[in-house]
Amino acid sequence: METLSVVQSLLIALWVAAVMSRWLGGGATLTLRFSPLMTGLVVGVIMGDVKQAMIVTAALQLIYMGVFSPGGSMPSEPSIAAAIAVPVALLGDLKPEAAIAVAVPVGLLGSYLYQLRFFINTFLGKYTDKAVEELNDRAIKRSIITLPTLASFTLFVPLVFVALYFGAPMIADVITMLEGTVVFHILEVVGGGLAAIGIATTVYVIGRKDYLVFFFLAYFMSVSLKSLNITMVTYAIFGLLIALIFIMTQKGKQSSTQTTSSSINSVDEDDYDDGF
């Protein structure tokens, strides 16, 4: 069984720590943390198989489409899940559905690690209070940026490194041994079901009844045109054109409504003037 090298495990661990510390790119790390796509890309680059890594990550993205973060607290950590599940899938040559079954418990454990990071930050709050009392700008920046970032790297780098270097090959071996068994079939079914739940949750939350027609249009287009082997880029262009047409029709309706209302107002004013 192929294993991850020390350098590969360390690079992925450093990336996860940077994302979870919310230091990398400032506010951009919120998006990186809430989505596994960029982490999957980084893992693919490090492991030298970007194509398969993104195929697996796309499946992971489906289940996290329905995950919300009230108050910034995630019930599961997509970045950590992708950092472990994607290497496991690449090492064991697993299907995306099986990788989903690995990502779910890993992401749940990652959420507990993030809560532990919050707990550590509470001790750093004493330094912040002291710096504020002294009106020390440098100390304030150090207490709210530098120290929490170092705490995050100290927490996540060793744990993710150990999980990747020692755990990922073991998990891949176990799942490979289970291939073809009932257990493996259950993993695939559960993985596919979780992806469907993610899509359904997203449609329920952001789906308006008058916009569902576009959802069904996209679905039946993908089914009808499957034999043509159309790429996602082509579908994206179709979607962009349809969106532009819809926007133009909406603008046309608004302009006609405004014209009608202005003409009615002018008629009313004329009638008012005629009355005097």
JSON list of N, CA and C in Angstrom, two decimals, residues 196-270:
[
{"chain": "A", "resi": 196, "resn": "ALA", "atom": "N", "xyz": [-27.12, 13.33, -1.44]},
{"chain": "A", "resi": 196, "resn": "ALA", "atom": "CA", "xyz": [-28.49, 13.70, -1.82]},
{"chain": "A", "resi": 196, "resn": "ALA", "atom": "C", "xyz": [-29.12, 14.59, -0.76]},
{"chain": "A", "resi": 197, "resn": "ILE", "atom": "N", "xyz": [-28.84, 14.30, 0.52]},
{"chain": "A", "resi": 197, "resn": "ILE", "atom": "CA", "xyz": [-29.39, 15.13, 1.60]},
{"chain": "A", "resi": 197, "resn": "ILE", "atom": "C", "xyz": [-28.83, 16.55, 1.52]},
{"chain": "A", "resi": 198, "resn": "GLY", "atom": "N", "xyz": [-27.53, 16.67, 1.22]},
{"chain": "A", "resi": 198, "resn": "GLY", "atom": "CA", "xyz": [-26.93, 17.99, 1.10]},
{"chain": "A", "resi": 198, "resn": "GLY", "atom": "C", "xyz": [-27.57, 18.82, 0.01]},
{"chain": "A", "resi": 199, "resn": "ILE", "atom": "N", "xyz": [-27.81, 18.20, -1.15]},
{"chain": "A", "resi": 199, "resn": "ILE", "atom": "CA", "xyz": [-28.46, 18.91, -2.25]},
{"chain": "A", "resi": 199, "resn": "ILE", "atom": "C", "xyz": [-29.89, 19.29, -1.88]},
{"chain": "A", "resi": 200, "resn": "ALA", "atom": "N", "xyz": [-30.62, 18.34, -1.27]},
{"chain": "A", "resi": 200, "resn": "ALA", "atom": "CA", "xyz": [-32.01, 18.60, -0.90]},
{"chain": "A", "resi": 200, "resn": "ALA", "atom": "C", "xyz": [-32.11, 19.72, 0.12]},
{"chain": "A", "resi": 201, "resn": "THR", "atom": "N", "xyz": [-31.19, 19.75, 1.08]},
{"chain": "A", "resi": 201, "resn": "THR", "atom": "CA", "xyz": [-31.21, 20.81, 2.09]},
{"chain": "A", "resi": 201, "resn": "THR", "atom": "C", "xyz": [-30.97, 22.18, 1.46]},
{"chain": "A", "resi": 202, "resn": "THR", "atom": "N", "xyz": [-30.02, 22.22, 0.53]},
{"chain": "A", "resi": 202, "resn": "THR", "atom": "CA", "xyz": [-29.73, 23.48, -0.14]},
{"chain": "A", "resi": 202, "resn": "THR", "atom": "C", "xyz": [-30.92, 23.97, -0.95]},
{"chain": "A", "resi": 203, "resn": "VAL", "atom": "N", "xyz": [-31.55, 23.06, -1.68]},
{"chain": "A", "resi": 203, "resn": "VAL", "atom": "CA", "xyz": [-32.71, 23.44, -2.48]},
{"chain": "A", "resi": 203, "resn": "VAL", "atom": "C", "xyz": [-33.84, 23.93, -1.57]},
{"chain": "A", "resi": 204, "resn": "TYR", "atom": "N", "xyz": [-34.00, 23.28, -0.42]},
{"chain": "A", "resi": 204, "resn": "TYR", "atom": "CA", "xyz": [-35.07, 23.67, 0.51]},
{"chain": "A", "resi": 204, "resn": "TYR", "atom": "C", "xyz": [-34.83, 25.06, 1.10]},
{"chain": "A", "resi": 205, "resn": "VAL", "atom": "N", "xyz": [-33.57, 25.37, 1.38]},
{"chain": "A", "resi": 205, "resn": "VAL", "atom": "CA", "xyz": [-33.25, 26.64, 2.03]},
{"chain": "A", "resi": 205, "resn": "VAL", "atom": "C", "xyz": [-33.27, 27.80, 1.05]},
{"chain": "A", "resi": 206, "resn": "ILE", "atom": "N", "xyz": [-32.60, 27.64, -0.09]},
{"chain": "A", "resi": 206, "resn": "ILE", "atom": "CA", "xyz": [-32.47, 28.76, -1.02]},
{"chain": "A", "resi": 206, "resn": "ILE", "atom": "C", "xyz": [-33.42, 28.65, -2.22]},
{"chain": "A", "resi": 207, "resn": "GLY", "atom": "N", "xyz": [-34.13, 27.53, -2.30]},
{"chain": "A", "resi": 207, "resn": "GLY", "atom": "CA", "xyz": [-34.98, 27.33, -3.46]},
{"chain": "A", "resi": 207, "resn": "GLY", "atom": "C", "xyz": [-36.32, 28.03, -3.34]},
{"chain": "A", "resi": 208, "resn": "ARG", "atom": "N", "xyz": [-36.60, 28.95, -4.23]},
{"chain": "A", "resi": 208, "resn": "ARG", "atom": "CA", "xyz": [-37.91, 29.57, -4.32]},
{"chain": "A", "resi": 208, "resn": "ARG", "atom": "C", "xyz": [-38.72, 28.82, -5.36]},
{"chain": "A", "resi": 209, "resn": "LYS", "atom": "N", "xyz": [-40.01, 28.75, -5.14]},
{"chain": "A", "resi": 209, "resn": "LYS", "atom": "CA", "xyz": [-40.86, 27.96, -6.03]},
{"chain": "A", "resi": 209, "resn": "LYS", "atom": "C", "xyz": [-40.77, 28.45, -7.47]},
{"chain": "A", "resi": 210, "resn": "ASP", "atom": "N", "xyz": [-40.66, 29.76, -7.64]},
{"chain": "A", "resi": 210, "resn": "ASP", "atom": "CA", "xyz": [-40.60, 30.30, -8.99]},
{"chain": "A", "resi": 210, "resn": "ASP", "atom": "C", "xyz": [-39.24, 30.08, -9.65]},
{"chain": "A", "resi": 211, "resn": "TYR", "atom": "N", "xyz": [-38.23, 29.65, -8.87]},
{"chain": "A", "resi": 211, "resn": "TYR", "atom": "CA", "xyz": [-36.91, 29.38, -9.43]},
{"chain": "A", "resi": 211, "resn": "TYR", "atom": "C", "xyz": [-36.62, 27.89, -9.58]},
{"chain": "A", "resi": 212, "resn": "LEU", "atom": "N", "xyz": [-37.49, 27.04, -9.08]},
{"chain": "A", "resi": 212, "resn": "LEU", "atom": "CA", "xyz": [-37.25, 25.60, -9.16]},
{"chain": "A", "resi": 212, "resn": "LEU", "atom": "C", "xyz": [-37.24, 25.10, -10.60]},
{"chain": "A", "resi": 213, "resn": "VAL", "atom": "N", "xyz": [-37.85, 25.87, -11.49]},
{"chain": "A", "resi": 213, "resn": "VAL", "atom": "CA", "xyz": [-37.86, 25.47, -12.90]},
{"chain": "A", "resi": 213, "resn": "VAL", "atom": "C", "xyz": [-36.44, 25.38, -13.44]},
{"chain": "A", "resi": 214, "resn": "PHE", "atom": "N", "xyz": [-35.54, 26.24, -12.96]},
{"chain": "A", "resi": 214, "resn": "PHE", "atom": "CA", "xyz": [-34.15, 26.20, -13.41]},
{"chain": "A", "resi": 214, "resn": "PHE", "atom": "C", "xyz": [-33.44, 24.96, -12.88]},
{"chain": "A", "resi": 215, "resn": "PHE", "atom": "N", "xyz": [-33.79, 24.56, -11.67]},
{"chain": "A", "resi": 215, "resn": "PHE", "atom": "CA", "xyz": [-33.21, 23.33, -11.10]},
{"chain": "A", "resi": 215, "resn": "PHE", "atom": "C", "xyz": [-33.59, 22.12, -11.95]},
{"chain": "A", "resi": 216, "resn": "PHE", "atom": "N", "xyz": [-34.88, 22.01, -12.28]},
{"chain": "A", "resi": 216, "resn": "PHE", "atom": "CA", "xyz": [-35.34, 20.87, -13.08]},
{"chain": "A", "resi": 216, "resn": "PHE", "atom": "C", "xyz": [-34.80, 20.95, -14.51]},
{"chain": "A", "resi": 217, "resn": "LEU", "atom": "N", "xyz": [-34.66, 22.17, -15.03]},
{"chain": "A", "resi": 217, "resn": "LEU", "atom": "CA", "xyz": [-34.07, 22.33, -16.36]},
{"chain": "A", "resi": 217, "resn": "LEU", "atom": "C", "xyz": [-32.64, 21.80, -16.39]},
{"chain": "A", "resi": 218, "resn": "ALA", "atom": "N", "xyz": [-31.85, 22.16, -15.37]},
{"chain": "A", "resi": 218, "resn": "ALA", "atom": "CA", "xyz": [-30.47, 21.68, -15.32]},
{"chain": "A", "resi": 218, "resn": "ALA", "atom": "C", "xyz": [-30.40, 20.17, -15.18]},
{"chain": "A", "resi": 219, "resn": "TYR", "atom": "N", "xyz": [-31.30, 19.62, -14.36]},
{"chain": "A", "resi": 219, "resn": "TYR", "atom": "CA", "xyz": [-31.28, 18.17, -14.15]},
{"chain": "A", "resi": 219, "resn": "TYR", "atom": "C", "xyz": [-31.60, 17.42, -15.44]},
{"chain": "A", "resi": 220, "resn": "PHE", "atom": "N", "xyz": [-32.68, 17.80, -16.10]},
{"chain": "A", "resi": 220, "resn": "PHE", "atom": "CA", "xyz": [-33.09, 17.07, -17.31]},
{"chain": "A", "resi": 220, "resn": "PHE", "atom": "C", "xyz": [-32.14, 17.34, -18.48]},
{"chain": "A", "resi": 221, "resn": "MET", "atom": "N", "xyz": [-31.49, 18.49, -18.49]},
{"chain": "A", "resi": 221, "resn": "MET", "atom": "CA", "xyz": [-30.46, 18.73, -19.50]},
{"chain": "A", "resi": 221, "resn": "MET", "atom": "C", "xyz": [-29.28, 17.77, -19.31]},
{"chain": "A", "resi": 222, "resn": "SER", "atom": "N", "xyz": [-28.87, 17.58, -18.05]},
{"chain": "A", "resi": 222, "resn": "SER", "atom": "CA", "xyz": [-27.74, 16.67, -17.79]},
{"chain": "A", "resi": 222, "resn": "SER", "atom": "C", "xyz": [-28.11, 15.24, -18.15]},
{"chain": "A", "resi": 223, "resn": "VAL", "atom": "N", "xyz": [-29.38, 14.85, -17.92]},
{"chain": "A", "resi": 223, "resn": "VAL", "atom": "CA", "xyz": [-29.80, 13.49, -18.25]},
{"chain": "A", "resi": 223, "resn": "VAL", "atom": "C", "xyz": [-29.92, 13.31, -19.75]},
{"chain": "A", "resi": 224, "resn": "SER", "atom": "N", "xyz": [-30.55, 14.27, -20.42]},
{"chain": "A", "resi": 224, "resn": "SER", "atom": "CA", "xyz": [-30.81, 14.16, -21.86]},
{"chain": "A", "resi": 224, "resn": "SER", "atom": "C", "xyz": [-29.53, 14.25, -22.68]},
{"chain": "A", "resi": 225, "resn": "LEU", "atom": "N", "xyz": [-28.57, 15.06, -22.23]},
{"chain": "A", "resi": 225, "resn": "LEU", "atom": "CA", "xyz": [-27.35, 15.28, -23.01]},
{"chain": "A", "resi": 225, "resn": "LEU", "atom": "C", "xyz": [-26.16, 14.45, -22.51]},
{"chain": "A", "resi": 226, "resn": "LYS", "atom": "N", "xyz": [-26.44, 13.47, -21.68]},
{"chain": "A", "resi": 226, "resn": "LYS", "atom": "CA", "xyz": [-25.36, 12.67, -21.11]},
{"chain": "A", "resi": 226, "resn": "LYS", "atom": "C", "xyz": [-24.56, 11.94, -22.19]},
{"chain": "A", "resi": 227, "resn": "SER", "atom": "N", "xyz": [-25.24, 11.47, -23.24]},
{"chain": "A", "resi": 227, "resn": "SER", "atom": "CA", "xyz": [-24.55, 10.72, -24.29]},
{"chain": "A", "resi": 227, "resn": "SER", "atom": "C", "xyz": [-23.59, 11.58, -25.10]},
{"chain": "A", "resi": 228, "resn": "LEU", "atom": "N", "xyz": [-23.75, 12.90, -25.03]},
{"chain": "A", "resi": 228, "resn": "LEU", "atom": "CA", "xyz": [-22.88, 13.81, -25.79]},
{"chain": "A", "resi": 228, "resn": "LEU", "atom": "C", "xyz": [-21.56, 14.10, -25.07]},
{"chain": "A", "resi": 229, "resn": "ASN", "atom": "N", "xyz": [-21.45, 13.63, -23.82]},
{"chain": "A", "resi": 229, "resn": "ASN", "atom": "CA", "xyz": [-20.22, 13.84, -23.02]},
{"chain": "A", "resi": 229, "resn": "ASN", "atom": "C", "xyz": [-19.86, 15.32, -22.91]},
{"chain": "A", "resi": 230, "resn": "ILE", "atom": "N", "xyz": [-20.86, 16.13, -22.62]},
{"chain": "A", "resi": 230, "resn": "ILE", "atom": "CA", "xyz": [-20.64, 17.57, -22.47]},
{"chain": "A", "resi": 230, "resn": "ILE", "atom": "C", "xyz": [-19.91, 17.83, -21.16]},
{"chain": "A", "resi": 231, "resn": "THR", "atom": "N", "xyz": [-18.93, 18.69, -21.20]},
{"chain": "A", "resi": 231, "resn": "THR", "atom": "CA", "xyz": [-18.14, 18.99, -20.01]},
{"chain": "A", "resi": 231, "resn": "THR", "atom": "C", "xyz": [-18.86, 19.99, -19.11]},
{"chain": "A", "resi": 232, "resn": "MET", "atom": "N", "xyz": [-18.37, 20.11, -17.87]},
{"chain": "A", "resi": 232, "resn": "MET", "atom": "CA", "xyz": [-18.95, 21.04, -16.92]},
{"chain": "A", "resi": 232, "resn": "MET", "atom": "C", "xyz": [-18.76, 22.49, -17.37]},
{"chain": "A", "resi": 233, "resn": "VAL", "atom": "N", "xyz": [-17.69, 22.74, -18.12]},
{"chain": "A", "resi": 233, "resn": "VAL", "atom": "CA", "xyz": [-17.46, 24.10, -18.62]},
{"chain": "A", "resi": 233, "resn": "VAL", "atom": "C", "xyz": [-18.59, 24.51, -19.57]},
{"chain": "A", "resi": 234, "resn": "THR", "atom": "N", "xyz": [-19.00, 23.58, -20.43]},
{"chain": "A", "resi": 234, "resn": "THR", "atom": "CA", "xyz": [-20.09, 23.87, -21.36]},
{"chain": "A", "resi": 234, "resn": "THR", "atom": "C", "xyz": [-21.39, 24.10, -20.61]},
{"chain": "A", "resi": 235, "resn": "TYR", "atom": "N", "xyz": [-21.65, 23.26, -19.60]},
{"chain": "A", "resi": 235, "resn": "TYR", "atom": "CA", "xyz": [-22.85, 23.46, -18.78]},
{"chain": "A", "resi": 235, "resn": "TYR", "atom": "C", "xyz": [-22.81, 24.82, -18.07]},
{"chain": "A", "resi": 236, "resn": "ALA", "atom": "N", "xyz": [-21.62, 25.21, -17.61]},
{"chain": "A", "resi": 236, "resn": "ALA", "atom": "CA", "xyz": [-21.48, 26.50, -16.94]},
{"chain": "A", "resi": 236, "resn": "ALA", "atom": "C", "xyz": [-21.80, 27.64, -17.90]},
{"chain": "A", "resi": 237, "resn": "ILE", "atom": "N", "xyz": [-21.37, 27.51, -19.15]},
{"chain": "A", "resi": 237, "resn": "ILE", "atom": "CA", "xyz": [-21.68, 28.54, -20.15]},
{"chain": "A", "resi": 237, "resn": "ILE", "atom": "C", "xyz": [-23.17, 28.60, -20.42]},
{"chain": "A", "resi": 238, "resn": "PHE", "atom": "N", "xyz": [-23.81, 27.41, -20.53]},
{"chain": "A", "resi": 238, "resn": "PHE", "atom": "CA", "xyz": [-25.27, 27.37, -20.70]},
{"chain": "A", "resi": 238, "resn": "PHE", "atom": "C", "xyz": [-25.96, 28.08, -19.53]},
{"chain": "A", "resi": 239, "resn": "GLY", "atom": "N", "xyz": [-25.51, 27.77, -18.33]},
{"chain": "A", "resi": 239, "resn": "GLY", "atom": "CA", "xyz": [-26.12, 28.38, -17.15]},
{"chain": "A", "resi": 239, "resn": "GLY", "atom": "C", "xyz": [-25.95, 29.88, -17.13]},
{"chain": "A", "resi": 240, "resn": "LEU", "atom": "N", "xyz": [-24.76, 30.35, -17.51]},
{"chain": "A", "resi": 240, "resn": "LEU", "atom": "CA", "xyz": [-24.51, 31.80, -17.56]},
{"chain": "A", "resi": 240, "resn": "LEU", "atom": "C", "xyz": [-25.43, 32.47, -18.57]},
{"chain": "A", "resi": 241, "resn": "LEU", "atom": "N", "xyz": [-25.58, 31.87, -19.76]},
{"chain": "A", "resi": 241, "resn": "LEU", "atom": "CA", "xyz": [-26.44, 32.46, -20.78]},
{"chain": "A", "resi": 241, "resn": "LEU", "atom": "C", "xyz": [-27.90, 32.50, -20.33]},
{"chain": "A", "resi": 242, "resn": "ILE", "atom": "N", "xyz": [-28.36, 31.41, -19.72]},
{"chain": "A", "resi": 242, "resn": "ILE", "atom": "CA", "xyz": [-29.75, 31.37, -19.24]},
{"chain": "A", "resi": 242, "resn": "ILE", "atom": "C", "xyz": [-29.96, 32.42, -18.15]},
{"chain": "A", "resi": 243, "resn": "ALA", "atom": "N", "xyz": [-28.96, 32.57, -17.25]},
{"chain": "A", "resi": 243, "resn": "ALA", "atom": "CA", "xyz": [-29.06, 33.57, -16.19]},
{"chain": "A", "resi": 243, "resn": "ALA", "atom": "C", "xyz": [-29.12, 34.98, -16.77]},
{"chain": "A", "resi": 244, "resn": "LEU", "atom": "N", "xyz": [-28.29, 35.25, -17.79]},
{"chain": "A", "resi": 244, "resn": "LEU", "atom": "CA", "xyz": [-28.31, 36.58, -18.42]},
{"chain": "A", "resi": 244, "resn": "LEU", "atom": "C", "xyz": [-29.64, 36.86, -19.09]},
{"chain": "A", "resi": 245, "resn": "ILE", "atom": "N", "xyz": [-30.19, 35.85, -19.76]},
{"chain": "A", "resi": 245, "resn": "ILE", "atom": "CA", "xyz": [-31.50, 36.03, -20.41]},
{"chain": "A", "resi": 245, "resn": "ILE", "atom": "C", "xyz": [-32.56, 36.33, -19.37]},
{"chain": "A", "resi": 246, "resn": "PHE", "atom": "N", "xyz": [-32.51, 35.60, -18.25]},
{"chain": "A", "resi": 246, "resn": "PHE", "atom": "CA", "xyz": [-33.49, 35.81, -17.19]},
{"chain": "A", "resi": 246, "resn": "PHE", "atom": "C", "xyz": [-33.37, 37.22, -16.61]},
{"chain": "A", "resi": 247, "resn": "ILE", "atom": "N", "xyz": [-32.14, 37.66, -16.39]},
{"chain": "A", "resi": 247, "resn": "ILE", "atom": "CA", "xyz": [-31.92, 39.01, -15.83]},
{"chain": "A", "resi": 247, "resn": "ILE", "atom": "C", "xyz": [-32.43, 40.08, -16.80]},
{"chain": "A", "resi": 248, "resn": "MET", "atom": "N", "xyz": [-32.17, 39.89, -18.09]},
{"chain": "A", "resi": 248, "resn": "MET", "atom": "CA", "xyz": [-32.63, 40.88, -19.07]},
{"chain": "A", "resi": 248, "resn": "MET", "atom": "C", "xyz": [-34.15, 40.95, -19.13]},
{"chain": "A", "resi": 249, "resn": "THR", "atom": "N", "xyz": [-34.81, 39.79, -19.04]},
{"chain": "A", "resi": 249, "resn": "THR", "atom": "CA", "xyz": [-36.28, 39.80, -19.05]},
{"chain": "A", "resi": 249, "resn": "THR", "atom": "C", "xyz": [-36.83, 40.48, -17.80]},
{"chain": "A", "resi": 250, "resn": "GLN", "atom": "N", "xyz": [-36.16, 40.25, -16.65]},
{"chain": "A", "resi": 250, "resn": "GLN", "atom": "CA", "xyz": [-36.61, 40.90, -15.42]},
{"chain": "A", "resi": 250, "resn": "GLN", "atom": "C", "xyz": [-36.44, 42.41, -15.49]},
{"chain": "A", "resi": 251, "resn": "LYS", "atom": "N", "xyz": [-35.30, 42.86, -16.06]},
{"chain": "A", "resi": 251, "resn": "LYS", "atom": "CA", "xyz": [-35.09, 44.30, -16.24]},
{"chain": "A", "resi": 251, "resn": "LYS", "atom": "C", "xyz": [-36.13, 44.90, -17.18]},
{"chain": "A", "resi": 252, "resn": "GLY", "atom": "N", "xyz": [-36.48, 44.14, -18.24]},
{"chain": "A", "resi": 252, "resn": "GLY", "atom": "CA", "xyz": [-37.49, 44.62, -19.17]},
{"chain": "A", "resi": 252, "resn": "GLY", "atom": "C", "xyz": [-38.85, 44.79, -18.49]},
{"chain": "A", "resi": 253, "resn": "LYS", "atom": "N", "xyz": [-39.18, 43.84, -17.61]},
{"chain": "A", "resi": 253, "resn": "LYS", "atom": "CA", "xyz": [-40.45, 43.95, -16.88]},
{"chain": "A", "resi": 253, "resn": "LYS", "atom": "C", "xyz": [-40.44, 45.14, -15.94]},
{"chain": "A", "resi": 254, "resn": "GLN", "atom": "N", "xyz": [-39.32, 45.37, -15.25]},
{"chain": "A", "resi": 254, "resn": "GLN", "atom": "CA", "xyz": [-39.23, 46.48, -14.32]},
{"chain": "A", "resi": 254, "resn": "GLN", "atom": "C", "xyz": [-39.33, 47.83, -15.04]},
{"chain": "A", "resi": 255, "resn": "SER", "atom": "N", "xyz": [-38.63, 47.92, -16.18]},
{"chain": "A", "resi": 255, "resn": "SER", "atom": "CA", "xyz": [-38.67, 49.19, -16.92]},
{"chain": "A", "resi": 255, "resn": "SER", "atom": "C", "xyz": [-40.06, 49.46, -17.46]},
{"chain": "A", "resi": 256, "resn": "SER", "atom": "N", "xyz": [-40.76, 48.43, -17.95]},
{"chain": "A", "resi": 256, "resn": "SER", "atom": "CA", "xyz": [-42.12, 48.62, -18.46]},
{"chain": "A", "resi": 256, "resn": "SER", "atom": "C", "xyz": [-43.08, 48.99, -17.34]},
{"chain": "A", "resi": 257, "resn": "THR", "atom": "N", "xyz": [-42.85, 48.38, -16.15]},
{"chain": "A", "resi": 257, "resn": "THR", "atom": "CA", "xyz": [-43.70, 48.72, -15.00]},
{"chain": "A", "resi": 257, "resn": "THR", "atom": "C", "xyz": [-43.49, 50.16, -14.58]},
{"chain": "A", "resi": 258, "resn": "GLN", "atom": "N", "xyz": [-42.23, 50.60, -14.56]},
{"chain": "A", "resi": 258, "resn": "GLN", "atom": "CA", "xyz": [-41.94, 51.97, -14.18]},
{"chain": "A", "resi": 258, "resn": "GLN", "atom": "C", "xyz": [-42.52, 52.96, -15.18]},
{"chain": "A", "resi": 259, "resn": "THR", "atom": "N", "xyz": [-42.45, 52.61, -16.47]},
{"chain": "A", "resi": 259, "resn": "THR", "atom": "CA", "xyz": [-43.01, 53.48, -17.51]},
{"chain": "A", "resi": 259, "resn": "THR", "atom": "C", "xyz": [-44.52, 53.61, -17.35]},
{"chain": "A", "resi": 260, "resn": "THR", "atom": "N", "xyz": [-45.17, 52.47, -17.08]},
{"chain": "A", "resi": 260, "resn": "THR", "atom": "CA", "xyz": [-46.62, 52.48, -16.91]},
{"chain": "A", "resi": 260, "resn": "THR", "atom": "C", "xyz": [-47.02, 53.30, -15.69]},
{"chain": "A", "resi": 261, "resn": "SER", "atom": "N", "xyz": [-46.31, 53.12, -14.56]},
{"chain": "A", "resi": 261, "resn": "SER", "atom": "CA", "xyz": [-46.64, 53.87, -13.35]},
{"chain": "A", "resi": 261, "resn": "SER", "atom": "C", "xyz": [-46.40, 55.37, -13.53]},
{"chain": "A", "resi": 262, "resn": "SER", "atom": "N", "xyz": [-45.32, 55.74, -14.25]},
{"chain": "A", "resi": 262, "resn": "SER", "atom": "CA", "xyz": [-45.04, 57.16, -14.47]},
{"chain": "A", "resi": 262, "resn": "SER", "atom": "C", "xyz": [-46.11, 57.79, -15.37]},
{"chain": "A", "resi": 263, "resn": "SER", "atom": "N", "xyz": [-46.56, 57.03, -16.36]},
{"chain": "A", "resi": 263, "resn": "SER", "atom": "CA", "xyz": [-47.61, 57.56, -17.23]},
{"chain": "A", "resi": 263, "resn": "SER", "atom": "C", "xyz": [-48.91, 57.73, -16.48]},
{"chain": "A", "resi": 264, "resn": "ILE", "atom": "N", "xyz": [-49.22, 56.80, -15.57]},
{"chain": "A", "resi": 264, "resn": "ILE", "atom": "CA", "xyz": [-50.43, 56.92, -14.77]},
{"chain": "A", "resi": 264, "resn": "ILE", "atom": "C", "xyz": [-50.36, 58.13, -13.86]},
{"chain": "A", "resi": 265, "resn": "ASN", "atom": "N", "xyz": [-49.18, 58.35, -13.27]},
{"chain": "A", "resi": 265, "resn": "ASN", "atom": "CA", "xyz": [-49.01, 59.50, -12.39]},
{"chain": "A", "resi": 265, "resn": "ASN", "atom": "C", "xyz": [-49.16, 60.82, -13.15]},
{"chain": "A", "resi": 266, "resn": "SER", "atom": "N", "xyz": [-48.61, 60.84, -14.38]},
{"chain": "A", "resi": 266, "resn": "SER", "atom": "CA", "xyz": [-48.72, 62.07, -15.17]},
{"chain": "A", "resi": 266, "resn": "SER", "atom": "C", "xyz": [-50.16, 62.35, -15.54]},
{"chain": "A", "resi": 267, "resn": "VAL", "atom": "N", "xyz": [-50.93, 61.28, -15.84]},
{"chain": "A", "resi": 267, "resn": "VAL", "atom": "CA", "xyz": [-52.35, 61.45, -16.17]},
{"chain": "A", "resi": 267, "resn": "VAL", "atom": "C", "xyz": [-53.11, 61.98, -14.96]},
{"chain": "A", "resi": 268, "resn": "ASP", "atom": "N", "xyz": [-52.80, 61.44, -13.79]},
{"chain": "A", "resi": 268, "resn": "ASP", "atom": "CA", "xyz": [-53.47, 61.90, -12.58]},
{"chain": "A", "resi": 268, "resn": "ASP", "atom": "C", "xyz": [-53.17, 63.37, -12.30]},
{"chain": "A", "resi": 269, "resn": "GLU", "atom": "N", "xyz": [-51.92, 63.79, -12.54]},
{"chain": "A", "resi": 269, "resn": "GLU", "atom": "CA", "xyz": [-51.55, 65.18, -12.31]},
{"chain": "A", "resi": 269, "resn": "GLU", "atom": "C", "xyz": [-52.27, 66.11, -13.28]},
{"chain": "A", "resi": 270, "resn": "ASP", "atom": "N", "xyz": [-52.39, 65.63, -14.55]},
{"chain": "A", "resi": 270, "resn": "ASP", "atom": "CA", "xyz": [-53.12, 66.44, -15.53]},
{"chain": "A", "resi": 270, "resn": "ASP", "atom": "C", "xyz": [-54.59, 66.61, -15.11]}
]
